[in-house]
Short mmCIF file of C-alpha atoms and ligand atoms in Angstrom, two decimals:
data_model
loop_
_atom_site.label_atom_id
_atom_site.label_comp_id
_atom_site.label_asym_id
_atom_site.label_seq_id
_atom_site.Cartn_x
_atom_site.Cartn_y
_atom_site.Cartn_z
CA MET A 1 108.84 36.25 -82.14
CA SER A 2 105.42 37.81 -82.41
CA ASN A 3 102.22 36.07 -81.39
CA LEU A 4 101.54 35.29 -85.02
CA SER A 5 104.93 33.75 -85.63
CA TYR A 6 104.52 31.53 -82.55
CA ALA A 7 101.19 30.37 -83.92
CA SER A 8 102.71 29.62 -87.31
CA SER A 9 105.70 27.89 -85.72
CA ILE A 10 103.25 25.65 -83.84
CA SER A 11 101.25 24.91 -86.97
CA ARG A 12 104.38 24.10 -88.98
CA ALA A 13 105.39 21.67 -86.23
CA LEU A 14 101.93 20.09 -86.23
CA GLU A 15 101.84 19.80 -90.02
CA GLU A 16 105.14 18.01 -90.01
CA ALA A 17 103.93 15.56 -87.35
CA LEU A 18 100.61 14.95 -89.11
CA GLY A 19 102.49 14.42 -92.36
CA LYS A 20 104.42 11.64 -90.65
CA GLY A 21 101.20 9.93 -89.60
CA TYR A 22 101.08 11.19 -86.00
CA GLN A 23 97.92 12.35 -84.24
CA ILE A 24 97.97 15.12 -81.69
CA ASP A 25 95.71 14.94 -78.69
CA PRO A 26 93.76 18.17 -77.92
CA ASP A 27 95.38 18.32 -74.47
CA ALA A 28 98.83 18.18 -76.04
CA LEU A 29 97.84 20.99 -78.38
CA LYS A 30 96.68 23.02 -75.39
CA LEU A 31 100.09 22.55 -73.76
CA LEU A 32 101.88 23.72 -76.92
CA ARG A 33 99.64 26.77 -77.24
CA GLY A 34 100.18 27.49 -73.55
CA LEU A 35 103.92 27.49 -74.10
CA GLY A 36 103.45 29.80 -77.10
CA GLU A 37 101.48 32.20 -74.88
CA LYS A 38 104.20 32.05 -72.23
CA ARG A 39 106.94 32.73 -74.76
CA LYS A 40 105.14 35.60 -76.39
CA SER A 41 104.82 37.37 -73.04
CA ARG A 42 108.59 37.45 -72.45
CA LYS A 43 111.89 37.94 -74.28
CA PRO A 44 113.14 34.95 -76.29
CA VAL A 45 115.66 32.84 -74.39
CA GLN A 46 118.88 31.86 -76.16
CA GLY A 47 118.91 28.21 -77.17
CA GLU A 48 115.30 27.37 -76.26
CA PRO A 49 113.92 24.73 -78.63
CA SER A 50 111.53 25.85 -81.37
CA PHE A 51 108.17 24.15 -81.70
CA GLU A 52 109.48 22.26 -84.72
CA THR A 53 112.41 20.96 -82.62
CA ILE A 54 110.08 20.03 -79.78
CA MET A 55 107.82 17.99 -82.06
CA ARG A 56 110.74 16.29 -83.77
CA GLU A 57 112.23 15.22 -80.43
CA VAL A 58 108.87 13.95 -79.21
CA MET A 59 108.44 11.91 -82.41
CA GLU A 60 111.96 10.51 -82.10
CA THR A 61 111.39 9.56 -78.47
CA LYS A 62 108.16 7.82 -79.42
CA ALA A 63 109.81 6.02 -82.32
CA ARG A 64 112.53 4.77 -79.97
CA SER A 65 110.06 3.58 -77.32
CA LYS A 66 108.59 0.12 -77.40
CA SER A 67 105.05 1.43 -77.85
CA PRO A 68 104.14 1.70 -81.52
CA SER A 69 101.44 4.31 -80.88
CA LYS A 70 101.37 7.33 -83.16
CA ALA A 71 99.18 9.40 -80.90
CA ILE A 72 100.98 12.27 -79.18
CA ASP A 73 99.41 13.23 -75.87
CA ARG A 74 100.39 15.64 -73.13
CA SER A 75 102.43 13.04 -71.27
CA ASP A 76 104.67 12.63 -74.34
CA LEU A 77 105.41 16.35 -74.26
CA VAL A 78 105.87 16.42 -70.51
CA ASN A 79 108.14 13.40 -70.48
CA THR A 80 110.33 14.58 -73.33
CA PHE A 81 110.55 18.19 -72.09
CA PRO A 82 109.71 18.16 -68.37
CA GLU A 83 111.34 21.57 -67.92
CA LEU A 84 109.02 23.15 -70.52
CA PHE A 85 105.73 21.44 -69.72
CA ASP A 86 105.30 21.01 -65.98
CA PRO A 87 102.01 19.13 -65.65
CA VAL A 88 101.42 20.08 -62.05
CA THR A 89 103.86 22.91 -61.53
CA VAL A 90 106.67 20.70 -60.37
CA THR A 91 109.63 22.71 -59.21
CA THR A 92 112.84 20.91 -58.39
CA ARG A 93 115.69 22.43 -56.59
CA ALA A 94 117.96 21.66 -53.71
CA THR A 95 117.47 23.50 -50.46
CA VAL A 96 120.37 25.85 -51.00
CA VAL A 97 119.67 29.26 -49.55
CA MET A 98 121.36 29.64 -46.19
CA ARG A 99 119.80 31.61 -43.40
CA ASP A 100 121.89 33.06 -40.66
CA SER A 101 122.66 30.28 -38.24
CA GLN A 102 121.04 32.08 -35.27
CA SER A 103 117.50 31.83 -36.54
CA ALA A 104 118.14 28.53 -38.26
CA THR A 105 118.19 26.61 -35.01
CA GLY A 106 115.47 25.93 -32.51
CA PRO A 107 112.10 24.23 -32.88
CA SER A 108 109.75 25.05 -35.72
CA PRO A 109 106.83 27.29 -34.71
CA GLU A 110 103.42 25.77 -34.17
CA SER A 111 101.74 25.21 -37.54
CA PRO A 112 99.18 27.94 -38.33
CA VAL A 113 96.67 25.53 -39.87
CA GLU A 114 94.26 23.16 -38.20
CA ALA A 115 94.48 19.46 -39.01
CA ASP A 116 91.30 17.75 -40.14
CA VAL A 117 91.64 13.99 -40.58
CA GLU A 118 89.10 11.37 -41.59
CA VAL A 119 89.99 7.75 -42.29
CA VAL A 120 87.37 6.72 -44.87
CA LYS A 121 88.36 3.11 -45.54
CA ASP A 122 91.10 1.13 -43.82
CA PRO A 123 91.02 -2.63 -44.47
CA SER A 124 92.83 -3.35 -41.16
CA SER A 125 89.59 -3.53 -39.20
CA SER A 126 87.48 -5.31 -41.83
CA ILE A 127 89.69 -8.14 -43.01
CA HIS A 128 87.84 -11.46 -43.01
CA PRO A 129 89.88 -14.06 -44.86
CA THR A 130 87.75 -17.01 -45.93
CA GLY A 131 90.21 -19.64 -47.12
CA ILE A 132 90.78 -20.67 -50.70
CA GLU A 133 87.09 -21.54 -51.18
CA GLY A 134 86.37 -17.84 -50.67
CA PHE A 135 87.58 -16.66 -54.09
CA PRO A 136 84.10 -16.92 -55.70
CA GLN A 137 82.87 -14.60 -52.93
CA LEU A 138 85.72 -12.14 -53.62
CA PHE A 139 84.90 -12.05 -57.32
CA LYS A 140 81.18 -11.65 -56.59
CA SER A 141 82.01 -8.60 -54.47
CA ARG A 142 84.31 -7.30 -57.21
CA TYR A 143 81.58 -7.74 -59.83
CA GLU A 144 78.99 -5.94 -57.70
CA LYS A 145 81.28 -2.99 -56.92
CA MET A 146 82.37 -2.72 -60.56
CA SER A 147 78.75 -2.83 -61.78
CA ARG A 148 77.99 0.18 -59.59
CA ILE A 149 81.01 2.00 -61.05
CA LEU A 150 80.03 1.16 -64.64
CA ALA A 151 76.43 2.20 -64.05
CA GLU A 152 77.71 5.75 -63.61
CA ARG A 153 79.20 5.80 -67.12
CA PRO A 154 77.21 6.53 -70.29
CA GLU A 155 78.49 3.29 -71.87
CA GLY A 156 77.60 1.41 -68.69
CA ARG A 157 73.95 2.28 -69.14
CA GLN A 158 73.91 0.72 -72.61
CA VAL A 159 75.09 -2.66 -71.30
CA THR A 160 73.03 -5.77 -72.12
CA LYS A 161 72.97 -8.67 -69.66
CA ILE A 162 74.69 -11.74 -71.06
CA SER A 163 71.52 -13.86 -70.93
CA LYS A 164 69.74 -11.30 -73.16
CA VAL A 165 72.45 -10.80 -75.81
CA ASN A 166 71.37 -11.47 -79.39
CA ARG A 167 74.00 -13.85 -80.74
CA ASP A 168 72.69 -13.88 -84.32
CA LYS A 169 72.85 -10.26 -85.36
CA GLY A 170 73.59 -6.72 -84.24
CA ALA A 171 76.03 -4.98 -81.94
CA SER A 172 75.87 -4.95 -78.16
CA LYS A 173 77.88 -4.06 -75.09
CA ILE A 174 78.37 -6.58 -72.32
CA ALA A 175 80.13 -6.06 -69.01
CA GLY A 176 81.68 -8.48 -66.56
CA LEU A 177 84.83 -10.10 -65.24
CA VAL A 178 87.20 -11.76 -67.70
CA PHE A 179 87.20 -15.39 -66.65
CA SER A 180 89.50 -17.16 -69.12
CA ARG A 181 91.46 -16.49 -72.27
CA LYS A 182 93.06 -18.82 -74.78
CA PRO A 183 94.57 -18.54 -78.25
CA THR A 184 92.63 -20.21 -81.06
CA LYS A 185 93.68 -21.17 -84.58
CA ASN A 186 93.28 -17.64 -85.93
CA GLY A 187 92.64 -15.38 -82.96
CA ILE A 188 92.01 -15.13 -79.20
CA GLU A 189 88.94 -16.41 -77.41
CA PHE A 190 87.98 -15.23 -73.95
CA THR A 191 85.00 -15.57 -71.68
CA ILE A 192 83.35 -12.88 -69.66
CA ASP A 193 80.90 -13.47 -66.81
CA ASP A 194 78.13 -11.32 -65.41
CA ASP A 195 75.46 -12.24 -62.89
CA THR A 196 73.25 -13.81 -65.58
CA GLY A 197 75.74 -16.02 -67.38
CA SER A 198 78.93 -16.42 -69.32
CA ALA A 199 79.73 -15.36 -72.89
CA SER A 200 82.51 -16.49 -75.14
CA ILE A 201 83.97 -13.69 -77.28
CA ILE A 202 86.31 -14.07 -80.22
CA ALA A 203 88.97 -11.57 -81.29
CA LEU A 204 89.98 -12.06 -84.91
CA SER A 205 91.17 -8.79 -86.46
CA PRO A 206 94.68 -7.63 -85.53
CA GLU A 207 93.23 -4.69 -83.53
CA ALA A 208 90.79 -6.93 -81.66
CA ARG A 209 93.55 -9.45 -80.90
CA LYS A 210 95.73 -6.67 -79.49
CA LEU A 211 92.85 -5.49 -77.26
CA ALA A 212 92.14 -9.03 -76.10
CA ALA A 213 95.81 -9.66 -75.32
CA GLU A 214 95.94 -6.59 -73.06
CA ILE A 215 93.00 -7.53 -70.82
CA ALA A 216 93.99 -8.92 -67.44
CA LEU A 217 92.24 -12.03 -66.17
CA ASP A 218 89.57 -11.33 -63.53
CA GLN A 219 89.50 -7.71 -64.55
CA CYS A 220 86.18 -5.97 -65.17
CA ILE A 221 85.61 -4.59 -68.67
CA ILE A 222 82.88 -3.54 -71.04
CA ALA A 223 83.22 -5.50 -74.31
CA GLU A 224 81.65 -4.11 -77.48
CA VAL A 225 80.72 -7.09 -79.60
CA GLU A 226 79.14 -7.79 -82.97
CA ALA A 227 77.08 -10.96 -83.41
CA SER A 228 77.88 -13.07 -86.44
CA GLN A 229 76.47 -16.55 -87.12
CA GLY A 230 75.94 -17.37 -83.48
CA ARG A 231 79.32 -16.03 -82.39
CA LEU A 232 80.26 -12.79 -80.62
CA MET A 233 83.16 -10.96 -82.25
CA LEU A 234 85.15 -8.40 -80.21
CA LYS A 235 85.04 -4.85 -81.56
CA ASN A 236 86.31 -2.79 -78.64
CA VAL A 237 87.21 -2.95 -74.95
CA ILE A 238 86.19 -0.18 -72.56
CA GLN A 239 87.91 0.12 -69.17
CA PRO A 240 85.87 1.18 -66.12
CA ASP A 241 88.15 4.29 -65.80
CA ILE A 242 87.68 7.34 -63.59
CA PRO A 243 85.37 10.18 -64.61
CA ILE A 244 86.46 13.79 -64.88
CA LYS A 245 85.47 15.63 -61.71
CA THR A 246 86.74 18.60 -59.77
CA ALA A 247 89.31 17.66 -57.17
CA SER A 248 88.62 18.74 -53.60
CA THR A 249 91.18 21.04 -52.07
CA SER A 250 91.81 22.46 -48.62
CA LYS A 251 90.57 25.99 -47.88
CA LYS A 252 93.93 27.16 -46.55
CA THR A 253 97.45 26.52 -47.76
CA ILE A 254 98.59 23.39 -46.01
CA TYR A 255 101.32 20.97 -47.03
CA ALA A 256 101.71 17.20 -47.00
CA VAL A 257 104.94 15.33 -47.74
CA PHE A 258 104.94 11.87 -49.29
CA LEU A 259 107.55 9.25 -48.45
CA SER A 260 107.88 5.52 -49.00
CA ASP A 261 110.39 2.69 -49.07
CA LEU A 262 112.68 3.79 -46.25
CA HIS A 263 114.11 0.25 -45.98
CA ILE A 264 115.60 0.94 -42.56
CA GLY A 265 117.78 -2.02 -41.55
CA SER A 266 119.22 -2.37 -45.05
CA ASN A 267 122.91 -1.54 -45.43
CA LYS A 268 121.78 0.56 -48.40
CA PHE A 269 119.51 2.81 -46.26
CA LEU A 270 120.67 6.38 -46.93
CA GLU A 271 120.70 7.59 -43.36
CA GLY A 272 122.50 10.87 -44.09
CA ALA A 273 119.89 11.89 -46.66
CA PHE A 274 117.04 10.90 -44.32
CA ASN A 275 118.60 12.89 -41.46
CA ARG A 276 118.79 15.94 -43.73
CA PHE A 277 115.08 15.48 -44.49
CA LEU A 278 114.27 15.22 -40.76
CA GLU A 279 116.21 18.44 -40.12
CA TRP A 280 114.33 20.14 -42.93
CA ILE A 281 110.84 19.23 -41.70
CA SER A 282 111.88 20.36 -38.24
CA GLY A 283 112.79 23.75 -39.68
CA ARG A 284 116.39 23.34 -38.61
CA GLY A 285 119.57 23.63 -40.64
CA ALA A 286 119.97 25.32 -44.02
CA ILE A 287 116.58 26.39 -45.29
CA SER A 288 115.40 28.92 -47.85
CA GLU A 289 112.77 31.53 -47.11
CA GLU A 290 110.33 29.78 -49.42
CA ASP A 291 110.91 26.47 -47.66
CA GLU A 292 110.53 28.15 -44.28
CA GLU A 293 106.98 29.07 -45.26
CA ILE A 294 106.31 25.51 -46.47
CA VAL A 295 107.63 24.00 -43.26
CA ARG A 296 105.51 26.45 -41.25
CA ARG A 297 102.40 25.23 -43.10
CA LEU A 298 103.41 21.59 -43.17
CA LYS A 299 100.96 19.37 -41.34
CA TYR A 300 101.14 15.81 -42.67
CA VAL A 301 103.68 13.12 -43.50
CA ILE A 302 102.36 10.13 -45.46
CA ILE A 303 104.55 7.01 -45.49
CA GLY A 304 103.68 4.48 -48.19
CA GLY A 305 105.21 1.27 -46.84
CA ASP A 306 108.46 -0.71 -46.84
CA VAL A 307 109.55 1.26 -43.78
CA VAL A 308 111.98 -1.55 -42.89
CA ASP A 309 113.97 -3.83 -45.16
CA GLY A 310 112.56 -6.80 -43.26
CA VAL A 311 114.10 -10.21 -42.75
CA GLY A 312 114.00 -13.13 -45.18
CA VAL A 313 112.10 -11.15 -47.82
CA PHE A 314 114.31 -12.53 -50.62
CA PRO A 315 117.07 -15.17 -50.73
CA ASN A 316 120.43 -14.10 -49.22
CA GLN A 317 118.94 -10.84 -47.91
CA GLU A 318 121.03 -11.21 -44.72
CA TYR A 319 124.13 -10.08 -46.66
CA GLU A 320 122.43 -6.76 -47.43
CA LEU A 321 121.18 -6.09 -43.89
CA ALA A 322 122.75 -3.74 -41.36
CA GLU A 323 120.30 -5.07 -38.72
CA ARG A 324 119.01 -8.64 -38.89
CA ASP A 325 116.43 -8.40 -36.11
CA ILE A 326 112.98 -7.28 -37.32
CA TYR A 327 112.05 -5.88 -33.88
CA LYS A 328 115.22 -3.82 -33.81
CA GLN A 329 114.57 -2.62 -37.37
CA TYR A 330 111.22 -1.17 -36.25
CA GLY A 331 112.95 0.25 -33.17
CA MET A 332 115.31 2.10 -35.51
CA VAL A 333 112.33 3.45 -37.50
CA ALA A 334 110.78 4.76 -34.28
CA GLU A 335 114.08 6.41 -33.27
CA LYS A 336 114.08 8.33 -36.56
CA LEU A 337 110.39 9.23 -36.58
CA LYS A 338 110.62 10.52 -32.99
CA LEU A 339 112.52 13.41 -34.55
CA VAL A 340 109.46 14.42 -36.60
CA PRO A 341 107.96 17.41 -34.76
CA GLN A 342 104.88 16.66 -32.65
CA HIS A 343 102.61 19.04 -34.56
CA LEU A 344 103.08 16.98 -37.73
CA GLN A 345 100.75 14.03 -38.16
CA MET A 346 102.13 10.89 -39.75
CA PHE A 347 100.21 8.14 -41.55
CA MET A 348 101.89 4.80 -42.22
CA ILE A 349 100.76 1.89 -44.38
CA PRO A 350 102.77 -1.35 -44.79
CA GLY A 351 104.60 -2.66 -47.86
CA ASN A 352 105.81 -6.08 -48.91
CA HIS A 353 108.98 -5.72 -46.80
CA ASP A 354 106.99 -5.02 -43.63
CA ALA A 355 106.07 -7.52 -40.94
CA THR A 356 102.39 -8.04 -41.66
CA ARG A 357 100.32 -10.33 -43.90
CA GLN A 358 101.77 -10.31 -47.41
CA ALA A 359 98.52 -10.87 -49.33
CA LEU A 360 96.51 -7.78 -50.25
CA PRO A 361 94.77 -6.10 -48.55
CA GLN A 362 97.44 -5.84 -45.85
CA PRO A 363 96.50 -5.05 -42.25
CA MET A 364 98.53 -2.35 -40.50
CA ILE A 365 101.97 -3.28 -39.14
CA PRO A 366 101.02 -4.84 -35.79
CA LYS A 367 102.10 -3.71 -32.33
CA LYS A 368 103.79 -7.06 -31.88
CA TYR A 369 106.58 -6.03 -34.26
CA ALA A 370 106.44 -2.26 -34.07
CA ALA A 371 105.50 -1.40 -30.49
CA ALA A 372 107.64 1.75 -30.42
CA LEU A 373 105.92 3.06 -33.56
CA HIS A 374 102.45 2.44 -32.14
CA GLU A 375 103.50 4.40 -29.06
CA LEU A 376 104.32 7.57 -31.02
CA LYS A 377 101.47 10.01 -30.39
CA ASN A 378 101.56 11.62 -33.84
CA ILE A 379 101.39 8.51 -36.01
CA THR A 380 98.34 6.69 -37.39
CA MET A 381 99.02 3.10 -38.43
CA LEU A 382 96.84 2.02 -41.38
CA GLY A 383 96.37 -0.93 -43.74
CA ASP A 384 97.23 -1.20 -47.42
CA PRO A 385 95.40 0.25 -49.32
CA THR A 386 93.73 2.97 -47.22
CA LEU A 387 91.54 5.89 -48.27
CA PHE A 388 91.65 8.90 -45.96
CA LYS A 389 90.89 12.60 -46.11
CA LEU A 390 93.18 15.40 -45.01
CA ASN A 391 91.41 18.78 -44.81
CA GLY A 392 88.88 17.54 -47.37
CA VAL A 393 91.45 16.13 -49.83
CA SER A 394 90.99 12.40 -50.35
CA ILE A 395 94.16 10.33 -50.53
CA LEU A 396 94.38 6.72 -51.63
CA ALA A 397 97.62 5.37 -50.17
CA TYR A 398 98.72 2.05 -51.63
CA HIS A 399 102.16 0.49 -51.41
CA GLY A 400 102.24 -0.53 -55.07
CA ARG A 401 103.13 -4.23 -55.16
CA SER A 402 101.03 -4.79 -58.31
CA LEU A 403 103.02 -2.15 -60.22
CA ASP A 404 105.59 -4.89 -60.92
CA ASP A 405 102.88 -6.93 -62.66
CA VAL A 406 101.54 -3.92 -64.57
CA LEU A 407 105.07 -3.02 -65.71
CA ALA A 408 105.75 -6.62 -66.75
CA THR A 409 102.58 -7.03 -68.79
CA THR A 410 101.76 -3.61 -70.29
CA PRO A 411 103.68 -2.70 -73.44
CA GLY A 412 105.46 0.64 -73.43
CA LEU A 413 105.75 1.13 -69.65
CA SER A 414 108.98 1.42 -67.69
CA TYR A 415 110.20 1.78 -64.10
CA GLU A 416 111.38 5.30 -64.91
CA ARG A 417 107.76 6.42 -65.28
CA PRO A 418 105.88 4.77 -62.40
CA HIS A 419 102.99 7.25 -62.71
CA GLU A 420 102.07 5.69 -66.08
CA ALA A 421 101.67 2.29 -64.41
CA MET A 422 99.56 3.92 -61.68
CA LYS A 423 97.23 5.27 -64.39
CA VAL A 424 96.60 1.67 -65.49
CA LEU A 425 95.29 0.96 -61.97
CA LEU A 426 93.01 4.02 -62.01
CA ARG A 427 91.60 2.99 -65.41
CA ALA A 428 90.97 -0.53 -64.12
CA ARG A 429 89.45 0.96 -60.91
CA HIS A 430 91.40 -1.68 -58.99
CA VAL A 431 94.80 -1.52 -57.27
CA ALA A 432 95.69 -5.11 -58.26
CA PRO A 433 93.79 -5.92 -61.45
CA ILE A 434 96.18 -8.66 -62.56
CA PHE A 435 95.60 -11.92 -60.77
CA GLY A 436 98.05 -14.80 -60.53
CA LEU A 437 101.39 -13.04 -61.06
CA ARG A 438 103.59 -11.60 -58.29
CA THR A 439 100.91 -9.86 -56.25
CA PRO A 440 99.33 -12.18 -53.70
CA ILE A 441 95.64 -11.44 -53.13
CA ALA A 442 93.73 -12.84 -50.17
CA PRO A 443 90.30 -14.43 -50.59
CA GLU A 444 88.16 -11.89 -48.76
CA VAL A 445 84.40 -11.62 -48.39
CA GLU A 446 84.68 -8.07 -49.73
CA ASP A 447 87.06 -6.90 -52.46
CA HIS A 448 88.84 -4.02 -50.69
CA LEU A 449 91.07 -3.44 -53.71
CA VAL A 450 88.39 -1.89 -55.93
CA ILE A 451 88.93 1.87 -56.29
CA GLU A 452 85.35 2.77 -55.41
CA GLU A 453 85.86 6.45 -54.69
CA VAL A 454 87.97 8.49 -57.12
CA PRO A 455 90.79 9.89 -54.96
CA ASP A 456 92.09 13.46 -55.25
CA ILE A 457 95.60 12.06 -54.67
CA PHE A 458 96.74 8.54 -55.52
CA HIS A 459 99.98 7.75 -53.67
CA ALA A 460 102.19 4.69 -54.14
CA GLY A 461 105.80 3.66 -53.75
CA HIS A 462 107.42 0.25 -54.17
CA VAL A 463 109.21 0.84 -57.49
CA HIS A 464 111.79 3.22 -55.90
CA THR A 465 111.53 5.84 -58.65
CA VAL A 466 109.78 9.20 -58.38
CA GLY A 467 106.83 10.00 -60.63
CA VAL A 468 104.35 12.86 -60.48
CA ASP A 469 101.51 13.38 -62.93
CA LYS A 470 97.87 14.25 -63.17
CA TYR A 471 95.34 11.83 -64.64
CA LYS A 472 91.99 13.54 -65.19
CA SER A 473 91.47 15.27 -61.84
CA THR A 474 93.60 12.89 -59.76
CA LEU A 475 97.14 13.80 -58.72
CA ILE A 476 99.42 10.76 -59.02
CA ILE A 477 102.50 10.52 -56.83
CA ASN A 478 105.12 7.84 -56.59
CA SER A 479 107.43 8.86 -53.80
CA GLY A 480 110.70 7.06 -54.55
CA THR A 481 112.89 5.63 -51.80
CA TRP A 482 115.62 6.17 -49.19
CA GLN A 483 117.56 3.10 -50.23
CA ALA A 484 120.48 3.12 -52.69
CA GLN A 485 120.52 0.63 -55.55
CA THR A 486 120.49 -2.99 -54.37
CA GLY A 487 122.18 -5.91 -56.13
CA TYR A 488 118.76 -7.19 -57.14
CA GLN A 489 117.86 -3.86 -58.79
CA ALA A 490 121.26 -3.66 -60.49
CA ASN A 491 120.59 -7.07 -62.07
CA LEU A 492 117.24 -5.84 -63.36
CA GLY A 493 118.74 -2.58 -64.61
CA ILE A 494 116.52 -0.51 -62.29
CA SER A 495 118.00 2.82 -61.19
CA PRO A 496 116.26 4.02 -58.03
CA ARG A 497 115.73 7.69 -57.24
CA PRO A 498 116.41 8.08 -53.52
CA GLY A 499 116.09 11.20 -51.40
CA LEU A 500 113.75 13.19 -53.66
CA VAL A 501 110.60 14.19 -51.79
CA PRO A 502 107.25 15.28 -53.29
CA ILE A 503 105.48 17.95 -51.25
CA VAL A 504 101.87 18.79 -52.05
CA ASN A 505 100.02 22.01 -51.36
CA LEU A 506 96.58 20.66 -50.45
CA ALA A 507 94.94 23.98 -51.39
CA THR A 508 96.04 23.70 -55.04
CA LEU A 509 97.36 20.12 -55.42
CA ASP A 510 100.56 21.62 -56.81
CA VAL A 511 103.66 19.52 -56.21
CA MET A 512 107.16 20.60 -55.31
CA LEU A 513 110.12 18.29 -55.19
CA ARG A 514 112.92 18.72 -52.67
CA GLU A 515 116.30 17.07 -52.92
CA PHE A 516 117.98 15.52 -49.87
CA LEU A 517 120.33 13.06 -51.50
CA VAL A 518 123.18 15.53 -51.79
CA SER A 519 123.89 18.08 -49.12
CA SER A 520 123.96 21.63 -50.36
FE1 FE B 601 110.52 -0.93 -51.39
ZN1 ZN B 602 107.84 -2.70 -51.93
#
């Protein structure tokens, strides 16, 4: 096909979609044009889908999904045709190329890049629980931090304080925390508080009711309202969101691997797969030339919690445990992580299966339970969530407990696409915006869960599926698991994705995935 015919194939596809009432996001259009460019520069491949076919499949997928939206964005394209539209140059392939066994053994050479680590914010050292009476203090801190975030947005600067809002006529924007919400005879009424007062807002139209239903309690929003006969009617809801910025990258090529949810101690822990991974990062065993270069430039291993399966985490867990002693479980973790070469630096945060406070923010796993881990020279134990910088790249590591709540309450999301749920957190600028469901939150003097600084990489685990995406300039990674499907997950219909490891080049923020579940 010539350049022109690619262009007309794209426009025919777009016309068809528009004719069916779909809208196409400019970013999605860019992706399509990019693919056209790519195809025009090489010979046509037998059986590759035409642009018309691509659009039809995307529309069918959307029609089948629970979300009724008729807007097609880049994630729709990427999710329907991941092999055509890699959002962040994801390459998946097993480590298959054999080297001759002579050079394949022996320790990996010293890494050619210098490590540069800065822990920006770890809640472990600054946790001051206040007791149940401390919640007003927590929400005051949340409001203040959110106000600073909103002040940086154009809409934030047009906000009117609640005490100054004209309730008789005109439109205004008010910002604050959603305090309560209740259905009324013909709509939804909710209240929003700022530091000058409280306003009751009514959502009547179907669109406004949908917006009001999606707001989480205690979340910070900007509400666009219209005054009418002494009442404030909801017109629109604006999330705090993250701005578009340029991500920071390292000067030299340097790699970081992201793990989570090892669940050591569970009888479903996939030890063989994890051993293959340990061999790989040590530069031993079967390794391709490309991977040899990655391993040589590998410097960091980030572990996003649930390193053990724990004890008594859910009813009847003992029947799924290979080791029922929590101390021994951490001993087993240390035995494995001892095999990580000394020149690699590890960072570990806890998850809900770990032996530390359950309420967020979680302090690091204490020495009391994990003495052998604390003794490893190349590991840094951190709280959940923690913000740290590796060679200038900021990483927000968060276990992901609240993703359950986001998945349960946001229409159109699923466990297969954990990165979409992580975007909800970035838009809310809070790692646990939904209060009162399954995520316990501690009453703290300071709200450590506000995403104050926009991270270059947002890492989570917990849901046991792998997801990689980019939202604005932030790379989103959910790093899967090393545990096979549990009875609990089978009941919920959740299929985990164990043994698939995201590896990030910190100089470009490109992601590669490596497979360790099956031996090559
Ligand atoms: Fe887990
Ligand atoms: Zn978890």
